Coordinates of C-alpha atoms and ligand atoms in Angstrom, one line a residue:
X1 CA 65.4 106.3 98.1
X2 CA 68.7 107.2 99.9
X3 CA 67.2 110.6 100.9
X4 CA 64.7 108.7 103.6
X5 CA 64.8 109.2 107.2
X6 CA 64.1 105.7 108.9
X7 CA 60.4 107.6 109.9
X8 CA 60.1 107.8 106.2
X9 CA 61.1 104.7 105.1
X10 CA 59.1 102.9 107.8
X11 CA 56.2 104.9 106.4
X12 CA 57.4 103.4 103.2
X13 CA 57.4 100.0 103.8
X14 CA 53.9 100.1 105.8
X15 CA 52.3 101.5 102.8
X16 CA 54.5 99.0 100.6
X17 CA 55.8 101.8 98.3
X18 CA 59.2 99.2 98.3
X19 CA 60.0 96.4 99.8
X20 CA 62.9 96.4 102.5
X21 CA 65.3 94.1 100.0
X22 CA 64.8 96.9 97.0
X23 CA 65.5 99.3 99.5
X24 CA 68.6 96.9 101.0
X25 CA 70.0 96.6 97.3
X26 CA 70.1 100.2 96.4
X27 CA 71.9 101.2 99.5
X28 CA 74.4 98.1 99.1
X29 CA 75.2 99.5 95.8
X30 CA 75.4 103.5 96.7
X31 CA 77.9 101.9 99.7
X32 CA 79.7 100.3 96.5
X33 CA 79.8 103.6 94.6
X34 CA 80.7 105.9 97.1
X35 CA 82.0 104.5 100.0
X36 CA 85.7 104.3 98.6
X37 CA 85.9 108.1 98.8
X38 CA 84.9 108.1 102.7
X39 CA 86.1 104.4 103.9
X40 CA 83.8 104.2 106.3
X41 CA 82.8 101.0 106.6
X42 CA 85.7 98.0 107.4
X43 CA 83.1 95.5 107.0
X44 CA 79.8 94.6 104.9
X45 CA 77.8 92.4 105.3
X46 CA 76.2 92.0 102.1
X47 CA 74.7 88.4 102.6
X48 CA 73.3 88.6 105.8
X49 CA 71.5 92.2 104.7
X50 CA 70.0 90.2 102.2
X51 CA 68.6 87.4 104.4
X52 CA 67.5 90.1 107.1
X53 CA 65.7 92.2 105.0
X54 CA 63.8 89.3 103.0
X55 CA 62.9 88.0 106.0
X56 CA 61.5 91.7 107.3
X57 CA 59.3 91.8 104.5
X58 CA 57.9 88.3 104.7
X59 CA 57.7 89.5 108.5
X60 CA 55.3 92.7 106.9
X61 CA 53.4 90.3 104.9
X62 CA 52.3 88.4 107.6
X63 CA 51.1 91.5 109.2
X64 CA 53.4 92.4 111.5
X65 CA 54.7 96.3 112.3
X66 CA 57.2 97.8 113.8
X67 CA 59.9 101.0 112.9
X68 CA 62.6 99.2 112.4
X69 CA 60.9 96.5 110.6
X70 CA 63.3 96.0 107.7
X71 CA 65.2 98.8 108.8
X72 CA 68.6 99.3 106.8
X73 CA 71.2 100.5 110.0
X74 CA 75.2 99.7 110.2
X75 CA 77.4 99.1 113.6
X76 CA 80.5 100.2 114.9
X77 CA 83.0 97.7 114.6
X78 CA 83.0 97.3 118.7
X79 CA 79.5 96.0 118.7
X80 CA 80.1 91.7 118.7
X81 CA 78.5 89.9 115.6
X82 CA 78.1 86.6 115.4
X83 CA 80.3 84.9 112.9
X84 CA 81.5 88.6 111.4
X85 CA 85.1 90.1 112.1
X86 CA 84.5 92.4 115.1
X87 CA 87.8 94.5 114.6
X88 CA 87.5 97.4 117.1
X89 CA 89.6 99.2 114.8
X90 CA 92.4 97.7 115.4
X91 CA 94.9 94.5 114.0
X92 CA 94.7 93.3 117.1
X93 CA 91.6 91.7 116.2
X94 CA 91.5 91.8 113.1
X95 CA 91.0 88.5 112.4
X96 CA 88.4 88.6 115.3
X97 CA 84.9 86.7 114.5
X98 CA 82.8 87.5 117.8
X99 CA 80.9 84.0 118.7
X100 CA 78.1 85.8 120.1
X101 CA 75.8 89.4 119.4
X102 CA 75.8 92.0 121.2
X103 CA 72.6 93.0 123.5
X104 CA 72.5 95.9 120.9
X105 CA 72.9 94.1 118.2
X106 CA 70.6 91.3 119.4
X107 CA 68.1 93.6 120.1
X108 CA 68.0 95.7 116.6
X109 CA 67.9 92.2 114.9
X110 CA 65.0 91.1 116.5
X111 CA 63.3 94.3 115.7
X112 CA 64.1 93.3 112.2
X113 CA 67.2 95.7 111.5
X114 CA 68.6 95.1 108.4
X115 CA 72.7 94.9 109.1
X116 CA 74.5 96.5 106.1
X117 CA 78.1 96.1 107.8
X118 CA 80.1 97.2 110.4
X119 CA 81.8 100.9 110.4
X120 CA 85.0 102.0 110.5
X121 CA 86.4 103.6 114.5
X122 CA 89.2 104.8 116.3
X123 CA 91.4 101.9 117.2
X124 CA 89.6 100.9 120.4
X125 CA 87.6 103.6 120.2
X126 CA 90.1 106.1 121.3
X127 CA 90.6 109.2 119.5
X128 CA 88.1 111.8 117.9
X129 CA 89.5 112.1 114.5
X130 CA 88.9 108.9 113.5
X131 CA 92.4 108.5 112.2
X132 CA 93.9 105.8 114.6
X133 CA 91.8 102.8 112.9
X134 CA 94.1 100.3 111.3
X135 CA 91.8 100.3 108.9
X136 CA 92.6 103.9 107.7
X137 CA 91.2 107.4 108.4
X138 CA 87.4 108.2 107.2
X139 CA 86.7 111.2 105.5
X140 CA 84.5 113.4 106.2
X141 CA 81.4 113.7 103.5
X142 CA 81.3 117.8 103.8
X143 CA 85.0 118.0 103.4
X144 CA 87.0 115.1 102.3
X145 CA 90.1 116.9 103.3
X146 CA 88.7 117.1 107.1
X147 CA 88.3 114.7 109.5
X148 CA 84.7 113.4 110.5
X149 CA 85.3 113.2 114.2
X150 CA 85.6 110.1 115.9
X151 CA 85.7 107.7 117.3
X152 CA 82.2 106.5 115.8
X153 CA 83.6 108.4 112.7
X154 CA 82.8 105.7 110.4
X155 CA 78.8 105.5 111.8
X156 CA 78.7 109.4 111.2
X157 CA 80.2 109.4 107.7
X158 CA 78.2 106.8 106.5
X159 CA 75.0 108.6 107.3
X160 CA 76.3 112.0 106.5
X161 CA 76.5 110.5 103.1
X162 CA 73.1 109.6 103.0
X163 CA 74.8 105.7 102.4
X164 CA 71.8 104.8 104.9
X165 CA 69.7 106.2 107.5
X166 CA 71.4 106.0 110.8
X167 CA 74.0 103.9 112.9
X168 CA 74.8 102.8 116.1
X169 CA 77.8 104.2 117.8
X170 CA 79.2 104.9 121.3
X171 CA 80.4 107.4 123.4
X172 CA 82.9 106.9 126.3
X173 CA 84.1 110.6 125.9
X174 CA 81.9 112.3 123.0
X175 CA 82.0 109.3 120.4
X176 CA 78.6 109.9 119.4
X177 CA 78.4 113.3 119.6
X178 CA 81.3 114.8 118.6
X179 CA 81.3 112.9 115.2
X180 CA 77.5 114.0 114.8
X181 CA 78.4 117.6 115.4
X182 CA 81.2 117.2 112.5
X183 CA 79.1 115.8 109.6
X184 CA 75.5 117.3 110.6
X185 CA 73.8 114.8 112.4
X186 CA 71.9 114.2 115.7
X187 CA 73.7 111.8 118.0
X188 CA 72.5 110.7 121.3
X189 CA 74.8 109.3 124.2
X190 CA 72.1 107.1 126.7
X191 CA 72.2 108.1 130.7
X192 CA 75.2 105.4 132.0
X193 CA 73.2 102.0 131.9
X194 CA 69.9 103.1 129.9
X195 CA 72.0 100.9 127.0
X196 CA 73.5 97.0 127.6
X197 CA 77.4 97.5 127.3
X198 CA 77.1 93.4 126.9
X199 CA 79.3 92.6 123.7
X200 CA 80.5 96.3 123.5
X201 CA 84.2 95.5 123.7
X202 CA 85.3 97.9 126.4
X203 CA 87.7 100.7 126.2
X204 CA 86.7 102.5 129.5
X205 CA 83.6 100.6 131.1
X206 CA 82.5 103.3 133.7
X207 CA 82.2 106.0 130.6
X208 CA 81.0 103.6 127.7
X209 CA 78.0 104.0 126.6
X210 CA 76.2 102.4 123.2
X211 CA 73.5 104.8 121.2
X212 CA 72.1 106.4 118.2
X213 CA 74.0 108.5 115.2
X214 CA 70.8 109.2 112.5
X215 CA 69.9 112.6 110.8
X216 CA 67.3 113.9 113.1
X217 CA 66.0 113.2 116.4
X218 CA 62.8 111.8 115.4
X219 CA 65.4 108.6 113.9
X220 CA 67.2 109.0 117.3
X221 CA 64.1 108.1 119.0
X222 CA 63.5 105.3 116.6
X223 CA 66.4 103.9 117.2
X224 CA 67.0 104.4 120.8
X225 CA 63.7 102.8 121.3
X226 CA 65.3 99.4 119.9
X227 CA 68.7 99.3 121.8
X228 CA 67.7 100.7 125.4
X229 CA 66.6 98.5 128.2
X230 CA 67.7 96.2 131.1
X231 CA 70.0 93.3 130.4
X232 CA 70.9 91.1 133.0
X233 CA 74.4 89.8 131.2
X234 CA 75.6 93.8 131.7
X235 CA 75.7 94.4 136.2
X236 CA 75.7 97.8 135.1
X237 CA 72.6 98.3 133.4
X238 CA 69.5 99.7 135.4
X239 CA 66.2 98.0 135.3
X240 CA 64.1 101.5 134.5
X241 CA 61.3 101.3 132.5
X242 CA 62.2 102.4 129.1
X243 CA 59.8 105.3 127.9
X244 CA 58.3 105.1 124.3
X245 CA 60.5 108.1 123.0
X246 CA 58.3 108.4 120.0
X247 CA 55.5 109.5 121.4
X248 CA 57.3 112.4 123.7
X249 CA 58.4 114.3 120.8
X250 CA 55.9 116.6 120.3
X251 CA 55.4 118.1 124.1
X252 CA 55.6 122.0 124.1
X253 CA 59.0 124.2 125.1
X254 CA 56.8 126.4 127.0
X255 CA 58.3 127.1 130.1
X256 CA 61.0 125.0 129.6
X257 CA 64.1 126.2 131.7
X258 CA 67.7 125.9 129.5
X259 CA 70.9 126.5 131.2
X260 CA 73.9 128.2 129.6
X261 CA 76.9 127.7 131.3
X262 CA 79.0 130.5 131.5
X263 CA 82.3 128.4 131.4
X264 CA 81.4 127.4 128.0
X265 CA 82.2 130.6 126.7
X266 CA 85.6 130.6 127.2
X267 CA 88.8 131.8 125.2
X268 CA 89.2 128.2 123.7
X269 CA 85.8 128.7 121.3
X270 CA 85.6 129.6 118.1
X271 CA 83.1 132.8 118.1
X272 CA 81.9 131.6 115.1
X273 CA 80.2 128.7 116.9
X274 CA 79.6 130.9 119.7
X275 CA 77.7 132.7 117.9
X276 CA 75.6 130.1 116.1
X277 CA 74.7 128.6 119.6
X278 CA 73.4 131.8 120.6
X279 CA 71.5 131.5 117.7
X280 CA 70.3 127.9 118.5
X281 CA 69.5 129.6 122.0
X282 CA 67.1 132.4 120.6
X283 CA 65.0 129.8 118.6
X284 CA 64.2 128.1 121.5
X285 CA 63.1 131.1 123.1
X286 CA 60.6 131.4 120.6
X287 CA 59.4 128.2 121.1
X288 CA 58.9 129.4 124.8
X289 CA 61.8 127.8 127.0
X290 CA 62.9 130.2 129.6
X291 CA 67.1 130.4 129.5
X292 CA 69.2 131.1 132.7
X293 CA 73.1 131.6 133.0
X294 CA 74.2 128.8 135.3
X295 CA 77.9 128.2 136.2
X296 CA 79.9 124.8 135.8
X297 CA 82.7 125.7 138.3
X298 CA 84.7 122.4 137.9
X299 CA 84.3 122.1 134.4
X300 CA 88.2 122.8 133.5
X301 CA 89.3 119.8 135.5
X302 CA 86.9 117.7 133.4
X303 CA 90.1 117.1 130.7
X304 CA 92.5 116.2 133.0
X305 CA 90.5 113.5 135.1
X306 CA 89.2 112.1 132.0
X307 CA 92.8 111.3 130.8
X308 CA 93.6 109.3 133.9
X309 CA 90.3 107.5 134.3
X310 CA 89.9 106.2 130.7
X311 CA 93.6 105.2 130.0
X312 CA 93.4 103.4 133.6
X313 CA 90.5 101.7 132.8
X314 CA 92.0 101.0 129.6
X315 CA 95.1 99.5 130.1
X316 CA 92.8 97.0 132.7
X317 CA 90.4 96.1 130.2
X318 CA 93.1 95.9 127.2
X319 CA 95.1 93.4 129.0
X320 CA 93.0 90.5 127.9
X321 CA 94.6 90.8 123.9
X322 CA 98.2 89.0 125.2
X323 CA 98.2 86.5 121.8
X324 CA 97.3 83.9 124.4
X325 CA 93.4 84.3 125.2
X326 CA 92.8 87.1 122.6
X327 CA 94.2 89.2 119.9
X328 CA 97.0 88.8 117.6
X329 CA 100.1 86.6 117.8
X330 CA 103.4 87.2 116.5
X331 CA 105.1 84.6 114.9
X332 CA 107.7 82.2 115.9
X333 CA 108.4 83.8 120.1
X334 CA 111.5 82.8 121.5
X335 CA 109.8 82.5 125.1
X336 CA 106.2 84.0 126.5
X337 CA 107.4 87.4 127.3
X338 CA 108.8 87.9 123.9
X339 CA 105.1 86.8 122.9
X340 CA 103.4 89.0 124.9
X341 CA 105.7 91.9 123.9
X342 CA 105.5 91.0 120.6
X343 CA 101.8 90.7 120.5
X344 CA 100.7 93.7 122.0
X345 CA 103.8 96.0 120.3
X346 CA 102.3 94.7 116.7
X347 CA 98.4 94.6 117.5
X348 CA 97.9 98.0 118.9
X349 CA 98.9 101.1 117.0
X350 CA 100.9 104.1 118.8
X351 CA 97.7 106.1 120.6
X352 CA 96.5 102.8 122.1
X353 CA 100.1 102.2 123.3
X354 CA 100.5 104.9 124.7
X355 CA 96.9 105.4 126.9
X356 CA 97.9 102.0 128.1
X357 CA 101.3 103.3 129.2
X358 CA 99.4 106.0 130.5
X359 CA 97.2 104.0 132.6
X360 CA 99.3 101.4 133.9
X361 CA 101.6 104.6 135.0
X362 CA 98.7 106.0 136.9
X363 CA 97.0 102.8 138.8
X364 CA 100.9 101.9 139.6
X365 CA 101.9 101.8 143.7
X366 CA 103.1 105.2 144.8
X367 CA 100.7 106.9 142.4
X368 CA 97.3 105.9 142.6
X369 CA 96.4 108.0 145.3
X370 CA 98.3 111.0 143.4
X371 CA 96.6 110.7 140.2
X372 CA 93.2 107.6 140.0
X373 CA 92.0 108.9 143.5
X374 CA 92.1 112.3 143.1
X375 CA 90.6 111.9 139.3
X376 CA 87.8 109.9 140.7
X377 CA 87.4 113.0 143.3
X378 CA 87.2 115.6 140.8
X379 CA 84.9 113.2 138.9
X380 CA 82.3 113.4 141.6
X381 CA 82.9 117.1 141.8
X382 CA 81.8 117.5 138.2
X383 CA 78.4 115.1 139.0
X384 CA 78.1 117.4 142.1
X385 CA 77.9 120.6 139.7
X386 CA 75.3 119.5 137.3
X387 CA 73.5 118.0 140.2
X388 CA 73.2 121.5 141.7
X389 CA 72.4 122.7 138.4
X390 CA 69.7 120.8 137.2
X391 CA 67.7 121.9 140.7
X392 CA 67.3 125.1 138.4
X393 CA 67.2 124.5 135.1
X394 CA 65.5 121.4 133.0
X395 CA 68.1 121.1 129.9
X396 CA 71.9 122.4 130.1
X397 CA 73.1 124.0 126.6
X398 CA 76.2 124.7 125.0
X399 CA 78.3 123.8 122.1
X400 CA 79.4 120.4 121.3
X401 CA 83.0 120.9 120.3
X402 CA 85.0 124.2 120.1
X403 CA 86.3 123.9 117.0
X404 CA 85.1 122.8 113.3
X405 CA 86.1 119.3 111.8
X406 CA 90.0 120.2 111.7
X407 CA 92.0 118.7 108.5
X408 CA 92.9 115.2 108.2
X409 CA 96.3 114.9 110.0
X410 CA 96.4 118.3 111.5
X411 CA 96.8 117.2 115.1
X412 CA 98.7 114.4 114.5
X413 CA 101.8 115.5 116.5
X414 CA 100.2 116.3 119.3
X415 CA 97.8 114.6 121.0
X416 CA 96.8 116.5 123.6
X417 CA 95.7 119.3 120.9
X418 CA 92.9 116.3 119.6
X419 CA 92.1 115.5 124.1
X420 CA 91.3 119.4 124.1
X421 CA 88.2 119.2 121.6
X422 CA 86.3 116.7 124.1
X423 CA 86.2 119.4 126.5
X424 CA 82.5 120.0 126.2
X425 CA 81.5 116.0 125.7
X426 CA 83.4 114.6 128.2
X427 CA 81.6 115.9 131.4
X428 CA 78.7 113.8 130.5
X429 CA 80.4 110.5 131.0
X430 CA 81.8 111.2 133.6
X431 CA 79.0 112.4 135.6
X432 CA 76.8 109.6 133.5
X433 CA 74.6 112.2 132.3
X434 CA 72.9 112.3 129.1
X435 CA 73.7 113.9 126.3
X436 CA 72.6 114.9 122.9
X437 CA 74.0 116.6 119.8
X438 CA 72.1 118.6 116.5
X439 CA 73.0 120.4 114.1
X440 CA 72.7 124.1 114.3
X441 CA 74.3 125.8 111.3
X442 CA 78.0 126.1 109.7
X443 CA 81.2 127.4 109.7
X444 CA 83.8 127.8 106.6
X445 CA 80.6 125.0 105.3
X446 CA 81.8 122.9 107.9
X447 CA 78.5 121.6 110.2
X448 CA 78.4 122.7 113.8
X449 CA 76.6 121.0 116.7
X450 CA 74.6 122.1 119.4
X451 CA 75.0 119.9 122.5
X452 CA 72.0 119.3 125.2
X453 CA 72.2 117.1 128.5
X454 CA 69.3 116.6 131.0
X455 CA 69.3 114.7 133.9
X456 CA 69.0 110.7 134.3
X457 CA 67.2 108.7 132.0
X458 CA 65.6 112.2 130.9
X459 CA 66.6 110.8 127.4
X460 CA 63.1 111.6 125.7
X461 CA 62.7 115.3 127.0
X462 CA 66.2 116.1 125.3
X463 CA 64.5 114.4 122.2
X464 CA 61.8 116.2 122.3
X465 CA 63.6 119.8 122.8
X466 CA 65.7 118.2 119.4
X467 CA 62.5 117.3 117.5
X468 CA 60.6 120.8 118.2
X469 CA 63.7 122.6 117.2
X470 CA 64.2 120.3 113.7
X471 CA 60.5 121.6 113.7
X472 CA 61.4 125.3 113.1
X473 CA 65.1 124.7 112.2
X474 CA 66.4 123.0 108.4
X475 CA 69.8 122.8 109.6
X476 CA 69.6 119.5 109.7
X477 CA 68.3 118.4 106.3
X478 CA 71.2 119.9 104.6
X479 CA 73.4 117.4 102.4
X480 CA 77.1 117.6 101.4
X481 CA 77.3 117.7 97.7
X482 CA 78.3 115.0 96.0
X483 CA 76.3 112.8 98.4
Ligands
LIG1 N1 88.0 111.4 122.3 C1 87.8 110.7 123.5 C2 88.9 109.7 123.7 O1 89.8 109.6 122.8 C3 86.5 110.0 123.5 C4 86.4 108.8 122.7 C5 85.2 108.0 122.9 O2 84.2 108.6 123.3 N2 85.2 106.7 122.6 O3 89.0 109.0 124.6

């Protein structure tokens, strides 16, 4: 039952081949059995998967339909629950019970999601290792010496794993993607308000972004369909029409005109994924898209401007866990700034320290214009590029990260080694593009990911692209062993 792709098991439940609480227990206990290896999850919600699925099937039995109808899915621990710790990764909250759902969360749930619990992250969501999370590092199902990418490592683990069918995630910087790229999934980060951000608990609110992590882009679909849409609670959600992504799947490639920027090919790749991405690009030739070398110039300032903006935005939104209105307290202070020193110095670990030291440095008189301005300039520059670039081409194409999941603690010392690996992910947020990742082959048995943007709310034609190549592709159906 594990093995089921949320199209199967919705198939499944409509032809009542099992009911959405036999299929809720034996997931519950695989997550029992297996999950200790990966620690992926920092929550579960064992009780309230019980009540939600019941209540999907006597939903079933009184006739109604739906894909996610008794659905089994898992959140990232930033997505608010009602009632449940909502930890962000962190001890700053980690006695945290959110008094509300997210729009996300509200939204799956009244699709008749089934919540198993909530995953393990980056603290904050800031890394892509997932080895800041007070909660421990997750290991990664293919190799459980490597890292499974982060931040939304937890979400890709757990599906990797075949522990259940997909998860939500986000991406502020590659979250979604990157992670999907290191365990062999298909992650999709929504065009900048295609998703509500309400009850997201912000790291950096211009880049966030919430989405899908599942095994193939037909779940993607699924699951995007349930989470996208306007919300009036988020001011920076847009009131589009949200396609049915389903039924967009199947349109042909022919003619279909992929990009390849030339920048991606630079010394920093590993050939070995270069090559495999010129694979990925010959099979969708054959499918008939037409591919054309396009050029990125700006692309190598993306890293840099990304390191200001995010921090900056950061240490704004961060400043809200003082001990006082949120967060941890320390004990016994001696006056309020010994408590607010205190507070923040033992809630947040040393990488959310130190992007809040980075930010405050950087929005601080005498330096804003030096380093927030011109980051915000170059930002535009990068939108600028791929608006120029998708006047000639429909999809861009590249790799999603230039290296292999690396081994757990490897980049430890130096952080700027782990802020190099977003290099390909990152453009995306900050040009609020969209962007998806599939799986398209392995290295030393380590998955690799094939990356795809489009323009604006162009969510279902990168689906699509995904779902004809999963067509003609088993990349993606591969399982670690031992899972
Ligand atoms: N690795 C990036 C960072 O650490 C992106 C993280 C994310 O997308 N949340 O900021």
């Amino acid at each position: 039952m594990h093995h089921m792709t949320l199209a199967e098991i919705a198939r499944g439940l409509a032809e009542k081949k099992f009911s959405s609480e036999e299929l809720t227990k034996t997931l519950l206990a695989r997550i029992a059995l297996l999950d200790p290896q990966l620690n992926s999850f920092i929550s579960l919600t064992e009780d309230l998967a019980l009540q939600q699925a019941k209540a999907a099937d006597a939903r079933r039995a009184n006739g109604e339909s739906g894909a996610l109808l008794g659905a089994p899915i898992a959140h990232k621990d930033l997505f608010c629950t009602q009632g449940i710790r909502t930890s962000c990764g962190s001890k700053m909250l980690d006695n945290f019970k959110a008094p509300y759902d997210a729009t996300v969360v509200a939204k799956l749930a009244a699709a008749g999601t089934v919540t198993l619990g909530k995953t393990n992250m980056d603290e904050f969501a800031m890394g892509s290792a997932n080895e800041s999370s007070y909660y421990g590092p997750v290991k990664n199902p293919w190799n459980l010496e490597h890292v499974p990418g982060g931040s939304s490592g937890g979400s890709a683990a757990a599906v990797a794993a075949r522990l259940l069918p997909a998860a939500t995630g986000t991406d502020t910087g590659g979250s979604i993607r990157q992670p999907a790229a290191l365990t062999n999934l298909t992650g999709l980060k929504p065009t900048y308000g295609r998703v509500s951000r309400w009850g997201m608990i912000a790291y950096a609110s211009s880049l966030d972004q919430g989405g899908p992590l599942a095994r193939t882009a037909e779940d993607c679909a699924i699951l995007l369909q349930g989470m996208a849409g306007f919300d009036p609670n988020d001011s920076t959600s847009i009131d589009e029409p949200v396609p049915d992504y389903s039924a967009s799947l199947n349109g042909s490639l022919q003619g279909l005109r992929i990009g390849v920027p030339k920048e991606y090919f630079s010394a920093g790749l590993d050939p070995r994924i270069a090559e495999l991405i010129h694979n990925s690009v010959k099979e969708l030739e054959k499918l008939g898209a037409v591919i054309k070398e396009i050029s990125l110039p700006n692309m190598q300032h993306a890293i840099p401007a990304y390191y200001v903006i995010a921090p900056a935005e950061a240490s704004s939104n961060l400043s809200r866990f003082d001990g006082v209105r949120f967060g941890h307290r320390c004990e016994n202070p001696k006056d309020l700034i010994d408590l607010y020193k205190r507070s923040r110095g033992e809630g947040f670990g040393p990488e959310v320290q130190r992007r809040i030291m980075v930010g405050a440095y950087a929005l601080s008189a005498g330096y804003y214009d030096a380093y927030y301005l011109k980051a915000q300039k170059i930002r535009r520059l990068i939108k600028n590029d791929f608006m120029a670039a998708f006047k000639e081409v429909d999809i861009i194409l590249g790799p999603t990260t230039p290296n292999p999941a690396w081994k757990l603690g490897a980049k430890n010392s130096d952080p700027v080694a782990a802020y190099l690996e977003d290099v390909y992910t990152i453009t995306a947020n900050l040009a609020g593009l969209p962007g998806l990742s599939m799986p398209a082959g392995f290295v030393d048995g380590l998955p690799v990911g094939v990356q795809l943007l489009a323009p604006y709310f162009q969510e279902g034609r990168l689906l699509n692209v995904a779902h004809q190549y999963q067509l003609n592709t088993d990349w993606h159906t591969r399982t670690p062993t031992g899972f």
